[in-house]
Coordinates of C-alpha atoms and ligand atoms in Angstrom, one line a residue:
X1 CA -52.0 16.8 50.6
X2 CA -51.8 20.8 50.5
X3 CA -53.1 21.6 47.0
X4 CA -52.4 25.1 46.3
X5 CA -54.2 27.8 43.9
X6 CA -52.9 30.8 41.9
X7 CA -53.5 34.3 44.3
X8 CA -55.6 36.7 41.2
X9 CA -57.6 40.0 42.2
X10 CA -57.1 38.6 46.2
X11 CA -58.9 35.5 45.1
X12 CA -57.8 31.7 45.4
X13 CA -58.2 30.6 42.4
X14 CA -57.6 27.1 40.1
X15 CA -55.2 26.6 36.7
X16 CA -57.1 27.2 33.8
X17 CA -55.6 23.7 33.0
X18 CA -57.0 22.1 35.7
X19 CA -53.6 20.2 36.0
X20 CA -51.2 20.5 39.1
X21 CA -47.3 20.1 39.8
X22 CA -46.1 18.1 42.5
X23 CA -44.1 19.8 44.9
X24 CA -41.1 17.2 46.5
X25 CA -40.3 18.2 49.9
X26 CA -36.0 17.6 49.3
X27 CA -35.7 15.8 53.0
X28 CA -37.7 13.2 52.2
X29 CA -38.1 13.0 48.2
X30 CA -41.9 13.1 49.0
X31 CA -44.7 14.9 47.4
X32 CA -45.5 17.4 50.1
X33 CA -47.7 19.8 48.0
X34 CA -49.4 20.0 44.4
X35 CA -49.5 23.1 42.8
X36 CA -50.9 24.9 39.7
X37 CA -49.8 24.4 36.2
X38 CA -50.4 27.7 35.5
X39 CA -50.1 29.1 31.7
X40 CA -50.6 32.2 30.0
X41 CA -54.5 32.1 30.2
X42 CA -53.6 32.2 34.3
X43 CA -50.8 35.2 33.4
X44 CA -53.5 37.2 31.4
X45 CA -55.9 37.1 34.6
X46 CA -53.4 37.8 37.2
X47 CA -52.1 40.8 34.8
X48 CA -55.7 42.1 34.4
X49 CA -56.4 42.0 37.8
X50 CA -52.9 44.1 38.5
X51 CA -53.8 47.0 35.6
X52 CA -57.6 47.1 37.1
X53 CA -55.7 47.5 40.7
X54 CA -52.8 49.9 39.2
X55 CA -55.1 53.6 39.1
X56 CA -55.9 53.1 42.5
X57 CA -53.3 51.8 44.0
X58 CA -50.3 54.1 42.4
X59 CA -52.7 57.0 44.0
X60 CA -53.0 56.0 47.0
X61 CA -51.1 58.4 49.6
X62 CA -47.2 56.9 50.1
X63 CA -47.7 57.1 53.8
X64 CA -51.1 54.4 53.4
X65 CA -48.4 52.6 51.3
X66 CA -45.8 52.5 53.7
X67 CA -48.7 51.5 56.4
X68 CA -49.6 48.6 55.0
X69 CA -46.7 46.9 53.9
X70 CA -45.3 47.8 57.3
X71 CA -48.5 45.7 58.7
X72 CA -47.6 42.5 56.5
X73 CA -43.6 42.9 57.7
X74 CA -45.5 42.5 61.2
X75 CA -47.7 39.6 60.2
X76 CA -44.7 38.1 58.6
X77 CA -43.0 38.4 61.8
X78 CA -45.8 36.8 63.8
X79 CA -46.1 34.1 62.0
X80 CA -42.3 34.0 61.7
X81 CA -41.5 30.0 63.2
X82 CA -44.6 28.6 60.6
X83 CA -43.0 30.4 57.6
X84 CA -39.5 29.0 58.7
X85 CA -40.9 25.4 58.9
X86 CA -42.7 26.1 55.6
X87 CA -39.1 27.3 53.9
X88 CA -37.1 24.5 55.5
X89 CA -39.6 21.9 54.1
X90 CA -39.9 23.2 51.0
X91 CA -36.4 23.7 50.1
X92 CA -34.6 21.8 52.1
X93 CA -32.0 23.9 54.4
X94 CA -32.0 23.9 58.1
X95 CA -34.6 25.4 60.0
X96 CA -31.9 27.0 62.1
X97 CA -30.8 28.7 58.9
X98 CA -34.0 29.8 57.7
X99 CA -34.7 31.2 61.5
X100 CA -31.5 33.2 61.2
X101 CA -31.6 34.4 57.4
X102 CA -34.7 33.8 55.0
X103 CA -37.6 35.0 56.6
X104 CA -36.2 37.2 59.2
X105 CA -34.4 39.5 55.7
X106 CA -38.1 39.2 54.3
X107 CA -39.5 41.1 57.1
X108 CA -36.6 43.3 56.5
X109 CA -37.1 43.7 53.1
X110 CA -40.9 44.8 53.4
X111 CA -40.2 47.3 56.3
X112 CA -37.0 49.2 54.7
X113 CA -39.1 49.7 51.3
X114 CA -42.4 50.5 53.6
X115 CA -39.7 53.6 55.2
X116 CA -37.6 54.2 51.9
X117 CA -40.4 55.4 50.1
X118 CA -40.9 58.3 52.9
X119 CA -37.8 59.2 52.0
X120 CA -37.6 59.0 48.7
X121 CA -36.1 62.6 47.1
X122 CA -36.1 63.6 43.9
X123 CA -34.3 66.4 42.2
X124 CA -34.3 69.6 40.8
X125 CA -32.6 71.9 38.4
X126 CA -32.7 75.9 37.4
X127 CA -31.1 76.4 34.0
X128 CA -30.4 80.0 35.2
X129 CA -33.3 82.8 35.0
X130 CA -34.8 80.5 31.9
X131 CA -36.6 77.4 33.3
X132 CA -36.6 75.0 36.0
X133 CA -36.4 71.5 35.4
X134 CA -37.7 68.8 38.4
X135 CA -37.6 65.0 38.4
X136 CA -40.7 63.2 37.8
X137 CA -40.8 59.6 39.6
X138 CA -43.8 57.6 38.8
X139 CA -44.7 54.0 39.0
X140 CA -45.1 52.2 35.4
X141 CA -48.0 49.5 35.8
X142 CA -47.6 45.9 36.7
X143 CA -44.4 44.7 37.2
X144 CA -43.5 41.0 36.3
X145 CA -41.6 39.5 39.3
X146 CA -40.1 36.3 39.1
X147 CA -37.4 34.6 41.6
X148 CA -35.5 31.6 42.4
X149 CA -36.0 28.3 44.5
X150 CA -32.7 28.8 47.0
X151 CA -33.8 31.7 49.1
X152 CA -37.6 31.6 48.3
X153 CA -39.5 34.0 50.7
X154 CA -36.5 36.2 50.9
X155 CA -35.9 37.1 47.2
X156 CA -39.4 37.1 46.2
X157 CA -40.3 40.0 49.2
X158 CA -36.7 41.8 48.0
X159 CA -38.8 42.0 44.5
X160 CA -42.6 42.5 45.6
X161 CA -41.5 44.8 48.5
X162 CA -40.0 47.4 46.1
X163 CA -42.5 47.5 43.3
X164 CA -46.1 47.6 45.3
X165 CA -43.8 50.2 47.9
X166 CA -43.4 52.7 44.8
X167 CA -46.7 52.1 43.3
X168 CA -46.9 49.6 40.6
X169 CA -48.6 46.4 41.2
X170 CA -47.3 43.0 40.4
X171 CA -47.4 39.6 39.2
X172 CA -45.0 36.9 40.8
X173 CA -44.2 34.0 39.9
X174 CA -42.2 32.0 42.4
X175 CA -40.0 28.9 41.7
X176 CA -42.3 26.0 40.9
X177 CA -39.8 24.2 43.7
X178 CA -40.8 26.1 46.6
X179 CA -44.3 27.7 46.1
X180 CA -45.5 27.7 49.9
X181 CA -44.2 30.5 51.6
X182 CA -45.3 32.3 48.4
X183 CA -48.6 31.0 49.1
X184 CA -48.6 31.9 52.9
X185 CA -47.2 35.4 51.8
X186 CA -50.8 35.7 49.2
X187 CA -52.5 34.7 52.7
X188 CA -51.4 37.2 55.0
X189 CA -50.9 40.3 52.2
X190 CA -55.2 39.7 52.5
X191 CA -54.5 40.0 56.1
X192 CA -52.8 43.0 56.1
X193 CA -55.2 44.7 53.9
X194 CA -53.4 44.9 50.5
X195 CA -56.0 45.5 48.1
X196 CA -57.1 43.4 45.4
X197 CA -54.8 42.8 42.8
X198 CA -51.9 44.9 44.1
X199 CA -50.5 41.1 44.7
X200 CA -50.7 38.7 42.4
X201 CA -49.0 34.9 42.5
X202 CA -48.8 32.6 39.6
X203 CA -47.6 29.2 40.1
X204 CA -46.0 26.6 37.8
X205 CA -43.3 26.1 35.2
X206 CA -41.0 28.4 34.2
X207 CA -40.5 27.9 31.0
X208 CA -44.6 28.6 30.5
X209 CA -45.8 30.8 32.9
X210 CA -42.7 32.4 33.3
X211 CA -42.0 33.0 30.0
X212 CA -45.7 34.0 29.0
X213 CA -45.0 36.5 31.9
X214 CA -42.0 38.0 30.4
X215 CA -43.8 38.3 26.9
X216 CA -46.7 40.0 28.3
X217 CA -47.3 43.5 26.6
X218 CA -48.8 44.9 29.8
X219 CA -46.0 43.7 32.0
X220 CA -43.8 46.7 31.2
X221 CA -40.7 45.7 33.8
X222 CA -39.6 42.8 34.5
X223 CA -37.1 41.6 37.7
X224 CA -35.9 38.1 37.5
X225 CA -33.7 36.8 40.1
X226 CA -32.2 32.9 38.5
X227 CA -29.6 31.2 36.2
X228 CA -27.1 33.1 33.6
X229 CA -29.0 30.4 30.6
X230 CA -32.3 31.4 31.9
X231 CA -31.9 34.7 32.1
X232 CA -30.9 35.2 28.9
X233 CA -34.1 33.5 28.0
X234 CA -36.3 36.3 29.7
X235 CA -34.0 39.2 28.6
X236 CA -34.7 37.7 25.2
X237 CA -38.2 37.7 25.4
X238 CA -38.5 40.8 27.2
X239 CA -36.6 42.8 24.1
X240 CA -38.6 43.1 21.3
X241 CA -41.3 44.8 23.9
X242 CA -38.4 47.4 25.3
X243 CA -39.3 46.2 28.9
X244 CA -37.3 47.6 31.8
X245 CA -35.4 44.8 33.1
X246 CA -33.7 43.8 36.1
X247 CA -31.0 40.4 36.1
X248 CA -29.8 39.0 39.1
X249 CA -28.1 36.0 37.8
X250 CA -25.5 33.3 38.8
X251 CA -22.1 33.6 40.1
X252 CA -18.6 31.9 40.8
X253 CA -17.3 33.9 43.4
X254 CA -13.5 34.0 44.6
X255 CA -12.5 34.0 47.9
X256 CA -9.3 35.7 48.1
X257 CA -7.2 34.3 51.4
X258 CA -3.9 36.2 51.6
X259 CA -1.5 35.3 54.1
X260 CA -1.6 38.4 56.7
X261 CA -5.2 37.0 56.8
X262 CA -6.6 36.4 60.3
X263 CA -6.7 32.7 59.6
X264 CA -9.6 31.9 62.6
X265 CA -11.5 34.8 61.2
X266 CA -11.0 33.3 57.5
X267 CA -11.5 29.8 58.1
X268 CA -14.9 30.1 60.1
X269 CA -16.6 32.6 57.8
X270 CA -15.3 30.7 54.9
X271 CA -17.1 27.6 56.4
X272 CA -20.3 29.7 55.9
X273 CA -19.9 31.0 52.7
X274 CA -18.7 27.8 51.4
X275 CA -21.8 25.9 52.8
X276 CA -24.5 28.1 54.4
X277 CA -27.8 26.8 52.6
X278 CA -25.8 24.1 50.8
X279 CA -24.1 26.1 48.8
X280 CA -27.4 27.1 47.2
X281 CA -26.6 31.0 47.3
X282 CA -25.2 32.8 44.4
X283 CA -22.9 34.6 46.0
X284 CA -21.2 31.9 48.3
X285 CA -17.5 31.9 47.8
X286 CA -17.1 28.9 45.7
X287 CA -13.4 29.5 44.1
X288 CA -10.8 29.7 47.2
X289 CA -7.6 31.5 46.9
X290 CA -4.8 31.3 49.4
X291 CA -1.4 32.7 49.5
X292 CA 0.4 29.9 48.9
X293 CA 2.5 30.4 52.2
X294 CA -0.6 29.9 54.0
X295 CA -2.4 27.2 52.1
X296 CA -1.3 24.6 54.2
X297 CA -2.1 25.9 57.4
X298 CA -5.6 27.1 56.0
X299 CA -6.2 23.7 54.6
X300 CA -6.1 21.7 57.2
X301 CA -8.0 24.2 59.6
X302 CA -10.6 24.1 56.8
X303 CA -11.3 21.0 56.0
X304 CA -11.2 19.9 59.6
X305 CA -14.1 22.7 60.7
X306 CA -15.8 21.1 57.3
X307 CA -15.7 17.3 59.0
X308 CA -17.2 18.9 61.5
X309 CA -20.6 20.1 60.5
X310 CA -23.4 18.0 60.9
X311 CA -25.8 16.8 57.7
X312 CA -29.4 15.4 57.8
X313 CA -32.7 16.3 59.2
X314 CA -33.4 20.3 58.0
X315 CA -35.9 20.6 60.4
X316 CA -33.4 19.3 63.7
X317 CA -31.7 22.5 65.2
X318 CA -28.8 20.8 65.5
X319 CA -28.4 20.5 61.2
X320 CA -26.0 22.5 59.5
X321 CA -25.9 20.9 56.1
X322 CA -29.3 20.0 54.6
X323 CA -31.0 18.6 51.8
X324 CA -30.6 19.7 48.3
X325 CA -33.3 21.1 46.6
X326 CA -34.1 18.4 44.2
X327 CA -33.4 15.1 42.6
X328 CA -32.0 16.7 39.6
X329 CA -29.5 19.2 41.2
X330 CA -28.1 16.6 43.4
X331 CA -27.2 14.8 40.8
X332 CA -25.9 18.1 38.8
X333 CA -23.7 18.8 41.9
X334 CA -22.3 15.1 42.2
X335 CA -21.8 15.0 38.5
X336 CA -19.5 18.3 39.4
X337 CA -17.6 16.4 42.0
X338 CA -17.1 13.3 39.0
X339 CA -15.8 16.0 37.0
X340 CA -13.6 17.5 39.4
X341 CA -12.0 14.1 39.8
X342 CA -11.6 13.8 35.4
X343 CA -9.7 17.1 35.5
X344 CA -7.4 15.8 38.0
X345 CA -8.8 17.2 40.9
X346 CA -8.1 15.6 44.5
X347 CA -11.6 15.3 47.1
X348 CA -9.8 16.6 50.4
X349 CA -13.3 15.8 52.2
X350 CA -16.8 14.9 51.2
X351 CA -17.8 13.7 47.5
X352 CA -20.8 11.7 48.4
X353 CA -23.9 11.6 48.6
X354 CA -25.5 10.9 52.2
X355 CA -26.8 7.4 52.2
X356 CA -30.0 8.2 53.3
X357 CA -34.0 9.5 51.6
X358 CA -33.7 12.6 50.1
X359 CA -31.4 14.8 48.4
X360 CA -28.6 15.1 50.9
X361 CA -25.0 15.7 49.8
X362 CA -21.8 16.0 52.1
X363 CA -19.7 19.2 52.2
X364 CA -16.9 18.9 49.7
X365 CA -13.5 20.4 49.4
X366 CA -11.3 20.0 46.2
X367 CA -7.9 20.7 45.7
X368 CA -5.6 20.8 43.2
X369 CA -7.5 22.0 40.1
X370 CA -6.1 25.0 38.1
X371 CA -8.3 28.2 37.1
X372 CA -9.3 26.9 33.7
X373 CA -11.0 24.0 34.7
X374 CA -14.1 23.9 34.3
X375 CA -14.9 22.9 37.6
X376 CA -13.6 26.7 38.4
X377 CA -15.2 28.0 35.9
X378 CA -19.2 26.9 36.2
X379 CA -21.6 27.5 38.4
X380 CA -22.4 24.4 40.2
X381 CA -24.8 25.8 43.2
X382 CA -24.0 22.8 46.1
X383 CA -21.9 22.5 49.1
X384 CA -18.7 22.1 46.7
X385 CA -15.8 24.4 46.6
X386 CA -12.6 24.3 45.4
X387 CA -9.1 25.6 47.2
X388 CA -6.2 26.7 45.2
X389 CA -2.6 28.7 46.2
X390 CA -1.5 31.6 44.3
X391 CA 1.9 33.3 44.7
X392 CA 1.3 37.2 44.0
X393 CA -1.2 39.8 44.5
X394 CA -1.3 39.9 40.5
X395 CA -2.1 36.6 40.4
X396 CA -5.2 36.7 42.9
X397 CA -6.6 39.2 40.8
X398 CA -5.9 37.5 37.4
X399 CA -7.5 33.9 39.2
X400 CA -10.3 35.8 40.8
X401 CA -11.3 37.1 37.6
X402 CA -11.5 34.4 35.3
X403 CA -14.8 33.8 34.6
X404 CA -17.6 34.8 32.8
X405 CA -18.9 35.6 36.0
X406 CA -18.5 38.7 38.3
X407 CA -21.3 38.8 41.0
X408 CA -19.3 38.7 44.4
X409 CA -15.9 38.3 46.2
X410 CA -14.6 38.4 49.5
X411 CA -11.3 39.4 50.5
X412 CA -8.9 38.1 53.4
X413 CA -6.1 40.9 54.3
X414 CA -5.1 43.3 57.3
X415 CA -3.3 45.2 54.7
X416 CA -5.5 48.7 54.5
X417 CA -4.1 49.4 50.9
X418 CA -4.2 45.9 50.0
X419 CA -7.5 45.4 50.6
X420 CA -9.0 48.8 48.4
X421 CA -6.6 48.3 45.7
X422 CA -7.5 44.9 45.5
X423 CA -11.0 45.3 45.5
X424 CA -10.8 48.0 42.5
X425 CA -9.4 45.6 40.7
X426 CA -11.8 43.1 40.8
X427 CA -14.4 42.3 38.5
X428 CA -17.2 41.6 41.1
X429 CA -21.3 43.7 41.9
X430 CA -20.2 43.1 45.7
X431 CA -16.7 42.8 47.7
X432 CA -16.7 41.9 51.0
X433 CA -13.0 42.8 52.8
X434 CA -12.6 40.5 55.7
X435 CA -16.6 39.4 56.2
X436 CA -19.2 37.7 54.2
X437 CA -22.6 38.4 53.4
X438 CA -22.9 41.5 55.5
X439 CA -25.6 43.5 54.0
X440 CA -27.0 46.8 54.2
X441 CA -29.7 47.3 52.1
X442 CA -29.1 50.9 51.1
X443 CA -26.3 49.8 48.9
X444 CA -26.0 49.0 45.3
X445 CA -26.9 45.3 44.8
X446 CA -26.2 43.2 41.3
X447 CA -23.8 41.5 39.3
X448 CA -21.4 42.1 36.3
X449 CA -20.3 40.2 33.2
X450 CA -22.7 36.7 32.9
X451 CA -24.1 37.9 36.9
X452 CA -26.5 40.2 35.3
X453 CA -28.1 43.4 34.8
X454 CA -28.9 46.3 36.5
X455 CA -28.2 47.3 40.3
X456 CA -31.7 46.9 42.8
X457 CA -31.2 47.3 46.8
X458 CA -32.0 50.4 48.8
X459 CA -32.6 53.4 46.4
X460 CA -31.6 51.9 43.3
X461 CA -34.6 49.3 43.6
X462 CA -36.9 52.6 44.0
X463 CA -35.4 54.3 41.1
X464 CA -35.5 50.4 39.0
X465 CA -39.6 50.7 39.9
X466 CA -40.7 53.7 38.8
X467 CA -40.0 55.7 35.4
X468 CA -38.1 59.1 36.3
X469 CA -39.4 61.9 33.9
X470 CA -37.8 65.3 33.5
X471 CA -40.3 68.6 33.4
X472 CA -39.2 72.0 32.6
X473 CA -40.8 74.9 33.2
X474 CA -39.8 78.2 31.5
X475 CA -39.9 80.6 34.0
Ligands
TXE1 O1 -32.9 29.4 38.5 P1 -33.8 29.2 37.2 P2 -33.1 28.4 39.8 C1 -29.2 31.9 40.5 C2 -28.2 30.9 41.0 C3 -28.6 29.7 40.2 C4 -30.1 29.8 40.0 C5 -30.8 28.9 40.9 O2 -26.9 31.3 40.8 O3 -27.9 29.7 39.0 O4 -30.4 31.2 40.3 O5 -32.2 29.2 40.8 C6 -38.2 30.7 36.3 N1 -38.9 32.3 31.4 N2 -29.4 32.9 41.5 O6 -32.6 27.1 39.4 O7 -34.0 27.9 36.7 C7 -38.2 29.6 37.2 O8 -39.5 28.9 37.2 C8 -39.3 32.9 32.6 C9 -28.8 34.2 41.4 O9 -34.5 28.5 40.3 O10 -33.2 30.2 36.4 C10 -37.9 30.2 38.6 O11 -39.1 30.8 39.1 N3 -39.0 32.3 33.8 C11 -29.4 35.2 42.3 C12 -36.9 31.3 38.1 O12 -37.1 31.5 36.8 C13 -38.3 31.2 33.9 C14 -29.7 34.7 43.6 C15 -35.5 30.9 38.3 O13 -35.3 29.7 37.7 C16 -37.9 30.5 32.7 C17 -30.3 33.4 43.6 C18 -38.2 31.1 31.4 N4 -37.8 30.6 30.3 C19 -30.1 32.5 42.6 N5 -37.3 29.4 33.1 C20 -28.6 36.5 42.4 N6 -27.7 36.8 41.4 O14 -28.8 37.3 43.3 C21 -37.3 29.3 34.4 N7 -37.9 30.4 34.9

């Protein structure tokens, strides 16, 4: 049994505790790992060891930076097929999946922010002949980085990439569901030659080491990627200390289907935003719209694409639909499908869970359910969706935006000025116009409303990492 240890001052070291979490591998509903119950004596060292790290390393030339995070990207890579086991048995989705998305976007994410930083301008401005003012960017310390269980390596490189890339140093604290790929990322950042304490990884519960994290006074930013609740929580916390603070939080994302739509096109991305990783991305299209004179036709092309994919064994190539991440949000996500059935809802497909070990729940469609259920109006986070007909443009919009949420939408039309005037109207971070999940990671990336805070990806990650100060200079 793999027993792992917090990652302080480039050190493997124990819980102050001395007690460990087990870690369930979701295929199986076996202990696959035990890992630190880390509190905040384990915060205080890891945040010591970033401030003793911070003079050095916010000094050291951009283009040694850029270098070394460029070397992990390439040790990432190398040890690309071991990380994507690691991810898929951890969490649960298909290897195939994790091959394709998680850790190849993680040594993305490390190599953009390793060449964005080159980059990187900064601006100036002449009040006439009287002074000139420039734009200070500097790092601010140790940042306090803390991400989610569904797209572990991924998120957690989209948050350390960014902050050690301008400067700071960091403390992480990954999801205490999937820890290893955090762990194997502590391993090969020694590799690559990181210093000491630029990196540092805290395991265990959120609601400890987490939150002692966020109430650290020498943690002055925080970027949490996680639930609407618990974010709240941190933002809380984070307050009273005036801490910079980035939210990336949950979502309920419509899917707008109108009826000029290229159906094929529609129905096979809308397979993948509906399911890809379970269901277990925040901005999968969970609400479906159609244009009522093409629900029918979309339905049945839909549901019979969904009877198609296959469930079970994450690490067989051949799986589409894998394991949920736990024993208690399977049984959060069939307590959806129960409720979906209370307010009237019909199960076109799926509803069950997979008679088998492990945490394995079949892709479900549900019809007939009106906007203010609650089934369309909480996050549930599985391979559930809902499909529902509306009969104007106006009434897209209205449905679409309904919730407390507003993190993502896609849209279905080959109407030009259909499609921008629809998408100004929506109260969405991201809208995707005939795609999904197509990313480029110069752009703006958050949510609105209850979807969070503040905008990270490309430039705007840079700018969230460092503290801009104006200097003028009277000439
Ligand atoms: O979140 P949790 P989960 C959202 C997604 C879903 C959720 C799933 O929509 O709602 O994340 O991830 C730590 N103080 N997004 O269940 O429980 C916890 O240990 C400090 C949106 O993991 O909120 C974990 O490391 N930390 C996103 C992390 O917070 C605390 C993309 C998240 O845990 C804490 C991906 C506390 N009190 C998922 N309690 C987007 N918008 O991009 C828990 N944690």
């Amino acid at each position: 049994m793999q027993r792992l240890a917090n990652f302080i001052g480039g050190a493997f070291v124990p819980p102050a505790s001395g007690s460990y979490l087990e870690d369930v591998g979701p295929a199986t509903g076996e202990v696959i790992a035990e890992i630190p119950d880390s509190d905040a004596r384990d915060v205080d060292a890891a945040v010591a060891a970033a401030r003793a790290a911070f003079p050095v390393w916010s000094r050291t030339p951009t283009e040694q930076r850029s270098r070394l995070l460029l070397r992990l990207a390439d040790l990432i890579e190398q040890n690309l097929e071991e990380l994507v086991q690691m991810e898929s048995r951890d969490n649960g989705k298909s290897v195939s999946l994790a091959r394709r998305l998680d850790i190849p976007r993680a040594v993305l994410n490390f190599r953009f922010f390793a060449t964005a930083i080159l980059h990187q301008a900064s601006e100036a401005h002449v009040t006439d002949a009287t002074a000139l003012n420039y734009t200070l960017r500097q790092p601010l310390g140790v940042a306090g980085l803390i991400s989610p269980w569904n797209l572990p390596l991924y998120l957690l490189s989209w948050k350390i990439a960014p902050a050690i890339a301008s400067g700071n140093t960091c403390v992480a604290k990954p999801s205490e569901l999937t820890p290893l790929t955090a762990n194997r990322l502590a391993e090969l950042s020694l590799e690559a030659g990181i210093p000491a304490g630029v990196i540092n990884i805290v395991h265990g519960l959120g609601g400890k080491a987490g939150a002692a994290l966020t109430k650290h006074p020498n943690v002055p930013l925080i970027s949490f990627t996680g639930g609407t609740v618990t974010g709240a929580s941190v933002a809380a916390n984070a307050a009273p200390l005036f801490k910079k603070l980035s939210l990336e939080l949950g979502g309920k994302n419509p899917n707008l289907i109108f009826a000029d739509a290229d159906l094929d096109d529609a129905v096979a991305t809308s397979l993948r935003s509906s399911f890809w990783n379970q269901g277990e991305i925040c901005l999968c299209g969970s609400r479906i719209f159609v244009e009522r004179s093409a629900y029918d036709a979309f339905l049945e092309r839909f549901i019979a694409a969904t009877k198609q994919l296959r469930i079970g064994d994450p690490s067989e190539e051949t799986t589409d639909i894998g394991a949920l991440v736990s024993e208690a949000h399977m049984q959060k996500v069939l307590g959806y499908i129960e409720l979906a059935k209370e307010e009237g809802g019909t199960v076109a497909t799926g509803g069950n869970r997979v008679d088998r070990p492990g945490f394995f729940v079949e892709p479900t469609i549900i019809t007939g359910l009106g906007c203010d259920r609650r089934v369309l109006q909480e996050e549930i986070f599985g391979p559930v969706v809902t499909v529902t007909p509306f009969d104007s443009e106006d009434e897209a919009i209205a449905f679409a935006n309904s919730t407390r949420y507003g993190l993502s939408a896609t849209v279905w039309t080959r109407d030009l000025q259909r499609a921008h005037r629809v998408a100004a109207a929506l109260d969405s971070g991201t809208i995707w116009i005939n795609t999904w999940l197509l990313r480029d990671l110069r752009v703006p990336f958050g949510g609105m409303k209850e979807s969070g805070v503040g905008r990270e990806g490309g430039m705007h990650s840079l700018e969230f990492f460092t503290e801009a100060k104006n200097v003028c200079v009277k000439l």
